[in-house]
mmCIF file of C-alpha atoms in Angstrom:
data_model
loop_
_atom_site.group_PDB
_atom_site.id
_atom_site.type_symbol
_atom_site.label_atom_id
_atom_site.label_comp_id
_atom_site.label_asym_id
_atom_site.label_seq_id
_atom_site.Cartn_x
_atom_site.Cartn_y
_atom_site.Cartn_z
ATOM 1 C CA UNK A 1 10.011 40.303 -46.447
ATOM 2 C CA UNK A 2 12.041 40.409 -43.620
ATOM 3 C CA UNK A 3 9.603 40.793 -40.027
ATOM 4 C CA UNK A 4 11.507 42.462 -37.366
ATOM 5 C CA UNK A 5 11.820 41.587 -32.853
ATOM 6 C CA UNK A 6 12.742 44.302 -30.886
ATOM 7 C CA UNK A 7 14.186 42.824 -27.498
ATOM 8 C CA UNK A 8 15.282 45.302 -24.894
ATOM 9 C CA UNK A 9 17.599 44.160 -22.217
ATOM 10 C CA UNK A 10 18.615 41.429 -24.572
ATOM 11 C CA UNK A 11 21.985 41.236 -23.421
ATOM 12 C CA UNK A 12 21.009 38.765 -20.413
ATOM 13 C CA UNK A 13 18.439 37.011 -18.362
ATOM 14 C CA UNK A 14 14.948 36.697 -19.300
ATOM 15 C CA UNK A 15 16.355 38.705 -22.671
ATOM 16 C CA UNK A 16 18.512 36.499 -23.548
ATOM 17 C CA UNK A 17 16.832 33.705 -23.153
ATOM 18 C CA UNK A 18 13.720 35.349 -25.277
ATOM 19 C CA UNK A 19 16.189 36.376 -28.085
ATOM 20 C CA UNK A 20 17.179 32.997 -28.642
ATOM 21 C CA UNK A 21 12.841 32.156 -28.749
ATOM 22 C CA UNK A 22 12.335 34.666 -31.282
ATOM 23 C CA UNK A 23 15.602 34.629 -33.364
ATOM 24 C CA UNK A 24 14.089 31.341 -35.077
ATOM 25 C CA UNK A 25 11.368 32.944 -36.734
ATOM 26 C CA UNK A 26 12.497 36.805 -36.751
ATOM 27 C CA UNK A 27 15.119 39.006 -38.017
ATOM 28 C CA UNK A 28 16.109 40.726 -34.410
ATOM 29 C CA UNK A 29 16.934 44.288 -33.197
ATOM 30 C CA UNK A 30 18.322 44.189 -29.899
ATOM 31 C CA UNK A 31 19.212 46.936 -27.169
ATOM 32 C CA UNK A 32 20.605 46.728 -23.704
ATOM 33 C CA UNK A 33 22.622 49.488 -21.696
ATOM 34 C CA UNK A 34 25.342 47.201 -21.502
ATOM 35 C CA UNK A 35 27.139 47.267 -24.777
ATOM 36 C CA UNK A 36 29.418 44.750 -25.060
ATOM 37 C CA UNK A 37 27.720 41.974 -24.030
ATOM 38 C CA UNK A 38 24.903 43.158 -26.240
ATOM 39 C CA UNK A 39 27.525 43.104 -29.305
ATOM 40 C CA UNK A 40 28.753 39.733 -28.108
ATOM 41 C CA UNK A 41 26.247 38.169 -28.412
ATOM 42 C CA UNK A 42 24.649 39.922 -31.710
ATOM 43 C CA UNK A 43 28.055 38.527 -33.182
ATOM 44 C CA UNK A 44 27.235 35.073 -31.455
ATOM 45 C CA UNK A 45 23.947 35.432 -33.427
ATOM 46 C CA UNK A 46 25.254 36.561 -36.850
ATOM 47 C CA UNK A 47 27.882 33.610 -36.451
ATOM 48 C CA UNK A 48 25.126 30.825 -36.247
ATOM 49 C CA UNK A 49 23.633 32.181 -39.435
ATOM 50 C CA UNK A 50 20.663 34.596 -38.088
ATOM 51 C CA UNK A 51 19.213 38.157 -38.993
ATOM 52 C CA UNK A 52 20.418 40.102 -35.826
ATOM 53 C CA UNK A 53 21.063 43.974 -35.622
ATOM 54 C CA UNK A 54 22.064 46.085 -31.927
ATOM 55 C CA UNK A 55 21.345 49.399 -31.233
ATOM 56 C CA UNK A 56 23.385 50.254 -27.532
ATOM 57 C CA UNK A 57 21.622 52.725 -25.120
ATOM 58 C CA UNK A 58 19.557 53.082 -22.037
ATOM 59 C CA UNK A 59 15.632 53.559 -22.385
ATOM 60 C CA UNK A 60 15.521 56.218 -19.752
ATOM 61 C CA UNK A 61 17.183 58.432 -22.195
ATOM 62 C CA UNK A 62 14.561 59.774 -24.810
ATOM 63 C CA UNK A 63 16.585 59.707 -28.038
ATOM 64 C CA UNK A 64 16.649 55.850 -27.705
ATOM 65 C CA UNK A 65 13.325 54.457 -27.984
ATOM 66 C CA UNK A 66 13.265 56.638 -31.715
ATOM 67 C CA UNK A 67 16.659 55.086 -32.697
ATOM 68 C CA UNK A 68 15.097 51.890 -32.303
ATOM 69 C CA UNK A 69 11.677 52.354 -34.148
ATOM 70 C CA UNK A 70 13.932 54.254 -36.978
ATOM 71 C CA UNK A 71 16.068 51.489 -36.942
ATOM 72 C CA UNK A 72 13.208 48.604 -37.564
ATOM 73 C CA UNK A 73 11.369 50.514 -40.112
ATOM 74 C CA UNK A 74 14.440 50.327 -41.602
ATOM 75 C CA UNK A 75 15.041 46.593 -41.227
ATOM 76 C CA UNK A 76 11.091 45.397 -42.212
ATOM 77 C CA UNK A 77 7.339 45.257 -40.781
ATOM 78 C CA UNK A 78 7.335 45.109 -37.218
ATOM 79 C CA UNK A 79 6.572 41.720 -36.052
ATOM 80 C CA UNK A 80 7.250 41.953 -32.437
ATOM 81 C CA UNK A 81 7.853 44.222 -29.320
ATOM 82 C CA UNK A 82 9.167 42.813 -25.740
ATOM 83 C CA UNK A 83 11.096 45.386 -23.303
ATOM 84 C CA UNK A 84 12.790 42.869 -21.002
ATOM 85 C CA UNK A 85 14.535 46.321 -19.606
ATOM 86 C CA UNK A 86 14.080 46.871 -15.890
ATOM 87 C CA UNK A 87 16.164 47.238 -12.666
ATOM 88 C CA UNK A 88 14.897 45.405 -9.145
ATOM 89 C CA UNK A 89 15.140 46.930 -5.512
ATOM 90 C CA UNK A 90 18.964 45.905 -5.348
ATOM 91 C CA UNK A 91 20.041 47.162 -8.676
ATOM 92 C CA UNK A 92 19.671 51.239 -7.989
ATOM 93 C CA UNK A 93 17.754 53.954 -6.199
ATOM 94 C CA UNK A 94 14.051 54.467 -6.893
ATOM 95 C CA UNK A 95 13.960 57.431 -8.657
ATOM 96 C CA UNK A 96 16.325 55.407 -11.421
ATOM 97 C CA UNK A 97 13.744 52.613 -10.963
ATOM 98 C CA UNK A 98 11.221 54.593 -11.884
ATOM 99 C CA UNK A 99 12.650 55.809 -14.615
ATOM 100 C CA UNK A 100 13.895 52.601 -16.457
ATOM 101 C CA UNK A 101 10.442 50.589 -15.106
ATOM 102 C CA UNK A 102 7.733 53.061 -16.248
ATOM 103 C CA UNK A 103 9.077 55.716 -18.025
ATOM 104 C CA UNK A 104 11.373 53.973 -20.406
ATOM 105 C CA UNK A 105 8.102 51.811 -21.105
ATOM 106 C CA UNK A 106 6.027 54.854 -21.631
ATOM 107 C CA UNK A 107 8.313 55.796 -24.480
ATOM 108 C CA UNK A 108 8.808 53.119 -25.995
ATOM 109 C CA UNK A 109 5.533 52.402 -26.981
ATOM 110 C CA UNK A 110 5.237 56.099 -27.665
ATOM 111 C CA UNK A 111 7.894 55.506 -30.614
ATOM 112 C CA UNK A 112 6.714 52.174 -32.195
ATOM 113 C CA UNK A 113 3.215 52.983 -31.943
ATOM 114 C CA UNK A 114 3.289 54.938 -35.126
ATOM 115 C CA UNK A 115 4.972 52.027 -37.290
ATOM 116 C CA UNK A 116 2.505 49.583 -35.805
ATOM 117 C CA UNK A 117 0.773 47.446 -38.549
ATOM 118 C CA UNK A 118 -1.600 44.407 -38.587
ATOM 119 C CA UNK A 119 -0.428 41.190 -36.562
ATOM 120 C CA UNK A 120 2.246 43.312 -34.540
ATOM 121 C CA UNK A 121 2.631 42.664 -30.539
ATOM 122 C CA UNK A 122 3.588 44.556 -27.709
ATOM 123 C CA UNK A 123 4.799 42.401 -25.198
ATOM 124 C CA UNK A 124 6.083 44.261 -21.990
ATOM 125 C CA UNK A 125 7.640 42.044 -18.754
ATOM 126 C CA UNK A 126 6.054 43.829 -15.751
ATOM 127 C CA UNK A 127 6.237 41.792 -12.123
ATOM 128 C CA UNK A 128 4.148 39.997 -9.685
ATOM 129 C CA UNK A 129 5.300 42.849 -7.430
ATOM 130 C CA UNK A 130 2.586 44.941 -9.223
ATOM 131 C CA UNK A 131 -0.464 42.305 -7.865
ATOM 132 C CA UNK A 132 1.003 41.785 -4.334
ATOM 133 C CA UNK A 133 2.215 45.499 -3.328
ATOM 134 C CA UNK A 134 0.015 48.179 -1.517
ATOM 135 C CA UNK A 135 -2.402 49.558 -3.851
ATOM 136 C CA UNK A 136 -2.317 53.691 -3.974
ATOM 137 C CA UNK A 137 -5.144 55.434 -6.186
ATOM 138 C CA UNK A 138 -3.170 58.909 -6.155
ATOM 139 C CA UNK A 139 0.459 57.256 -6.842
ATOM 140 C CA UNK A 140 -1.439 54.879 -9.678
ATOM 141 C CA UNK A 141 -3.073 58.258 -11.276
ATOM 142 C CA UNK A 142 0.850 59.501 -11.054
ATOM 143 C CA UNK A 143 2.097 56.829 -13.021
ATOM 144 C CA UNK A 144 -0.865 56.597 -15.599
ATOM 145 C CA UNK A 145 0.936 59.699 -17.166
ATOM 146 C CA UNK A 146 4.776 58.451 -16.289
ATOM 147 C CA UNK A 147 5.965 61.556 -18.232
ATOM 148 C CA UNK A 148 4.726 64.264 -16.747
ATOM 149 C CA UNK A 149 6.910 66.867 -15.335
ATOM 150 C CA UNK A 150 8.732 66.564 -11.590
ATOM 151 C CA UNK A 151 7.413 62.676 -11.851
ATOM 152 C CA UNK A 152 9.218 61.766 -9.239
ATOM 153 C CA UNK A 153 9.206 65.553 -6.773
ATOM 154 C CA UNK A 154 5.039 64.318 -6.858
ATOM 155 C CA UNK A 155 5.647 60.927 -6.114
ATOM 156 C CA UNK A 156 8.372 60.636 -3.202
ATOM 157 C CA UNK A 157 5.593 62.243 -0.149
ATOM 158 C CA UNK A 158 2.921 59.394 -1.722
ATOM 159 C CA UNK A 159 5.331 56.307 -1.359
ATOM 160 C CA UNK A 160 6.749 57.301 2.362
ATOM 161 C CA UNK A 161 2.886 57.458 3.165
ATOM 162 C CA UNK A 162 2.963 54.004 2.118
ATOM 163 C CA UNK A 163 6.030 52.791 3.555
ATOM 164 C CA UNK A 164 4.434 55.023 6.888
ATOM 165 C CA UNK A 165 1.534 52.145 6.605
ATOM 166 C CA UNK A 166 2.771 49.213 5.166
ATOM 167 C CA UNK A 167 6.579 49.209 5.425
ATOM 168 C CA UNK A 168 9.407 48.047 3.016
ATOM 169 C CA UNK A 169 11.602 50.883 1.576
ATOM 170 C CA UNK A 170 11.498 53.458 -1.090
ATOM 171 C CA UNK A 171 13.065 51.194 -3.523
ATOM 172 C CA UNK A 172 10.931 48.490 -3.109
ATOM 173 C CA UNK A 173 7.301 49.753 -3.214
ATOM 174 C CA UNK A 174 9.000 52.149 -6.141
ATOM 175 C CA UNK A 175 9.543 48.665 -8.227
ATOM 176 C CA UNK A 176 5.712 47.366 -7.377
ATOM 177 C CA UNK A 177 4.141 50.808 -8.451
ATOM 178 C CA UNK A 178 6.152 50.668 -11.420
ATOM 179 C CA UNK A 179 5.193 47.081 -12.604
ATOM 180 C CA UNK A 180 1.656 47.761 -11.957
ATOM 181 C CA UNK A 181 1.908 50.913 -13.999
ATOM 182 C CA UNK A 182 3.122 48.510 -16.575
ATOM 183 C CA UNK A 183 -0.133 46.251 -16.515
ATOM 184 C CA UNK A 184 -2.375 49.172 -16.451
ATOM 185 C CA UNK A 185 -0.681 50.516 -19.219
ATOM 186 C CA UNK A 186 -0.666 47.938 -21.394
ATOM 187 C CA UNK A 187 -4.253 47.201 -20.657
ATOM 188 C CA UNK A 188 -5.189 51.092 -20.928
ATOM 189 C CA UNK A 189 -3.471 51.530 -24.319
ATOM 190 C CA UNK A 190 -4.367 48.103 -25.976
ATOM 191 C CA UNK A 191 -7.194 49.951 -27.763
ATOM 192 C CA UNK A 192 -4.883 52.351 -29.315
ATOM 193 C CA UNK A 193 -3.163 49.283 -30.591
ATOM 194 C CA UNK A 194 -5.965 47.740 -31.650
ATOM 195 C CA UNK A 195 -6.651 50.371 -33.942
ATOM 196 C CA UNK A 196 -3.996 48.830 -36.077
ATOM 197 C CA UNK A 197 -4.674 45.726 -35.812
ATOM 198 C CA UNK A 198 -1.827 45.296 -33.102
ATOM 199 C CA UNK A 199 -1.881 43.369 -29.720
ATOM 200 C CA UNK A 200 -0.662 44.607 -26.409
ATOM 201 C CA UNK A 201 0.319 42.008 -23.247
ATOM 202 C CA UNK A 202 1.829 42.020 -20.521
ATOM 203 C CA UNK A 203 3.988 39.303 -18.239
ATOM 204 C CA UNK A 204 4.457 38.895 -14.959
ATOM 205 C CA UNK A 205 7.321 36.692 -13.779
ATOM 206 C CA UNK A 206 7.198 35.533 -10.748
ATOM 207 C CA UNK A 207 10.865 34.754 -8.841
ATOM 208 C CA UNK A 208 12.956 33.851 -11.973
ATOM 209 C CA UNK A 209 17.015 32.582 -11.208
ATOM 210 C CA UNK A 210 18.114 35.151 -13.125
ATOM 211 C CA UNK A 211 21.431 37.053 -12.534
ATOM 212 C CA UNK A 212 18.647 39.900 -10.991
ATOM 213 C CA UNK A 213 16.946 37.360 -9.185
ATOM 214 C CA UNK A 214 19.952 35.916 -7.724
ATOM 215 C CA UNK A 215 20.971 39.163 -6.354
ATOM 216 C CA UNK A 216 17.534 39.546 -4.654
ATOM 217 C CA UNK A 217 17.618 36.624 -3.054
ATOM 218 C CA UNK A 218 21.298 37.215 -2.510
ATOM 219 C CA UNK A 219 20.407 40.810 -0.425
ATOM 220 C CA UNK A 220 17.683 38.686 1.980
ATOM 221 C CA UNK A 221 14.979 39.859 0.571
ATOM 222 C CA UNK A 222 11.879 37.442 0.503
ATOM 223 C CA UNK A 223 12.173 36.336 -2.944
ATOM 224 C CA UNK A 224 13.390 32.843 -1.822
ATOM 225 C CA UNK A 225 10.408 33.280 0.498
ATOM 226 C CA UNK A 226 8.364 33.598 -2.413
ATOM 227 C CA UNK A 227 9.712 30.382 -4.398
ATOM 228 C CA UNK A 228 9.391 28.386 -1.270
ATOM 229 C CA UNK A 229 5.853 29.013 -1.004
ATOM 230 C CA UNK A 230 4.667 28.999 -4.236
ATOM 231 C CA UNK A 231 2.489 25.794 -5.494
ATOM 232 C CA UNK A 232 5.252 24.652 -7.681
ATOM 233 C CA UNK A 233 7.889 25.176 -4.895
ATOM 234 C CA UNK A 234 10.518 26.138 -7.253
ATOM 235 C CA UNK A 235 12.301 28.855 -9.120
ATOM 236 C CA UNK A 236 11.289 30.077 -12.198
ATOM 237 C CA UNK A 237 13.513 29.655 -14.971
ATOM 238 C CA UNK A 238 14.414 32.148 -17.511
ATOM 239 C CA UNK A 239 13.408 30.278 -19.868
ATOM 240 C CA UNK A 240 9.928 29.651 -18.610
ATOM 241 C CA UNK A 241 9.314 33.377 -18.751
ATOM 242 C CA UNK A 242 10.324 32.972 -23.064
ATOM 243 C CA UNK A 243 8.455 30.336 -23.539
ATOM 244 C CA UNK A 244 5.387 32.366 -22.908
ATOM 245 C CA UNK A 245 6.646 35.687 -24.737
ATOM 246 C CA UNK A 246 6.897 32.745 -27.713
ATOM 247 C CA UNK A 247 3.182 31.954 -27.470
ATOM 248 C CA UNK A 248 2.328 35.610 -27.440
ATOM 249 C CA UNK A 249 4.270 36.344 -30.277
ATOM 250 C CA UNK A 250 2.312 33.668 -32.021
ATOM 251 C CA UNK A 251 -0.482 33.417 -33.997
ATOM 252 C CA UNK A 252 -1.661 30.945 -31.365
ATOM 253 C CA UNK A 253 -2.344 33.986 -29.440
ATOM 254 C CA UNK A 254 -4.184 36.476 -31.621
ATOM 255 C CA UNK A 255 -6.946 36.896 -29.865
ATOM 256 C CA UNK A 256 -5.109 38.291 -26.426
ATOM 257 C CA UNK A 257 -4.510 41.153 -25.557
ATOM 258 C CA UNK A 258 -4.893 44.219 -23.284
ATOM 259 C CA UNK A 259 -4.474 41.956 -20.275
ATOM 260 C CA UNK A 260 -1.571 40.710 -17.757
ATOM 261 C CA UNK A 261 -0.251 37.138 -17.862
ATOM 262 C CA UNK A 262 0.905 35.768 -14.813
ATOM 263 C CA UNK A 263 4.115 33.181 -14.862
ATOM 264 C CA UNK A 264 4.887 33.351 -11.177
ATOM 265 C CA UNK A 265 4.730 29.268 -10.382
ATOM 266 C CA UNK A 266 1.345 30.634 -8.074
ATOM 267 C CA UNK A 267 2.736 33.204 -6.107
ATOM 268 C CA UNK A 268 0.045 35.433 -6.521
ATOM 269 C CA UNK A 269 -2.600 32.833 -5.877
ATOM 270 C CA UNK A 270 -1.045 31.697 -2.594
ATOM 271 C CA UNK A 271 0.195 35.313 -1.670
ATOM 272 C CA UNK A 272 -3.295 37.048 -1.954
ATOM 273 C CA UNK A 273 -4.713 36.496 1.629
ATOM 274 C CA UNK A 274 -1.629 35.815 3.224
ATOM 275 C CA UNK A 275 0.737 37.892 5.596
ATOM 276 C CA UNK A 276 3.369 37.743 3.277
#
């Protein structure tokens, strides 16, 4: 019996390099907004010899999370979720950020959960932005529910209140509220999960020399701040971030879940404290 991986933003990055982690072990359905590189390389796949299937669309748009979960009950069991869909500060405005960073999430989970069986795992890439940015109690109790109505109408007063006290813009401390709604999420619905017999994680890259991370660092952000300063001094790597999505994914890991792992080289432990 064939056990499916669902990879979103598989078309590049930290999906790509993920895809080629799980395609070993997995039959693959992958998604990305950007449709033909996600059908070059599910042809790039099927020509080496693997199980790999595409479904085209963007996660902010409702219909899509079903097509997929339709799509994998389809294909087999599911073995394995990870939505490596997200945009940064640089990529679009934060209302768009919002929408592909917490309420794309929101529904996807919504749509697998009922085809969840035992040994599945939910594996969603949130940010070290959501440990280091200003913590708001009313914009977190916003995102808990990520699909309410006029999201976004409630949200925009809360985060120029926070830009008001701690700086940065609205696309910025959009993208670390939305990663932390991530980790709470995953953390607040890993009973519901469990129920099944399912596991739900999240990750938290650090700076990774992505194609996204390269156009933080090439905007003058602080992410080359960051790697400068964390205890490894270096980049993250792509791959470092599918390496742990591989353990997760794993037997070797059946006993986490509900919790955040951090793959940020230290930037979190040598951030906290600091004027950074």
């Amino acid at each position: 019996m064939n056990h499916v991986a669902i990879i979103t933003g598989a078309a590049g990055g930290m999906g790509a390099a993920i895809t080629r982690r799980l395609v070993k072990t997995r039959t693959l359905l992958l998604s990305d907004v950007d449709g033909d590189r996600l059908n070059a390389a599910t042809a790039q796949l099927i020509a080496e010899g693997y199980q790999a299937h595409a479904v085209c669309g963007d996660l902010a748009d409702p219909q899509v999370s079903d097509v997929l979960a339709e799509h994998c009950a389809a294909l087999g069991p599911l073995a394995t979720l990870v939505n490596a869909a997200g945009l940064s500060p640089v990529q679009a405005d934060w209302r768009t950020i919002i929408a592909a960073n917490i309420v794309a999430p929101q529904r996807l989970l919504s749509a697998f959960q009922p085809i969840l069986q035992d040994g599945a795992v939910g594996i969603m890439i949130a940010s070290v932005a959501g440990h280091l940015g200003p913590v708001d109690a009313a914009v977190q109790v916003l995102l808990d529910d990520p699909l309410q109505p006029n999201l976004c109408d409630l949200l925009e007063p809360l985060l120029v209140e926070i830009i008001a006290t701690h700086g940065g813009t609205m696309e910025g401390q959009a993208y670390s509220a939305s990663k932390r709604a991530v980790i709470r999420m995953c953390e607040r619905r890993a009973l519901d999960w469990g129920v099944f017999g399912a596991r739900l994680v999240s990750v938290s890259p650090g700076v990774v020399w992505t194609p996204m991370g390269q156009e933080e660092a090439a905007s003058g952000h602080r992410a080359q701040a960051m790697a400068d300063a964390t205890p490894m001094g270096r980049w993250g790597t792509a791959d470092d971030i599918a390496g742990t999505v591989e353990f997760l994914a794993s037997d070797a890991a059946s006993y986490i879940t509900g919790c955040d792992i951090r793959v940020d080289g230290g930037a979190v432990a040598a951030m906290r404290g600091a004027n950074f």
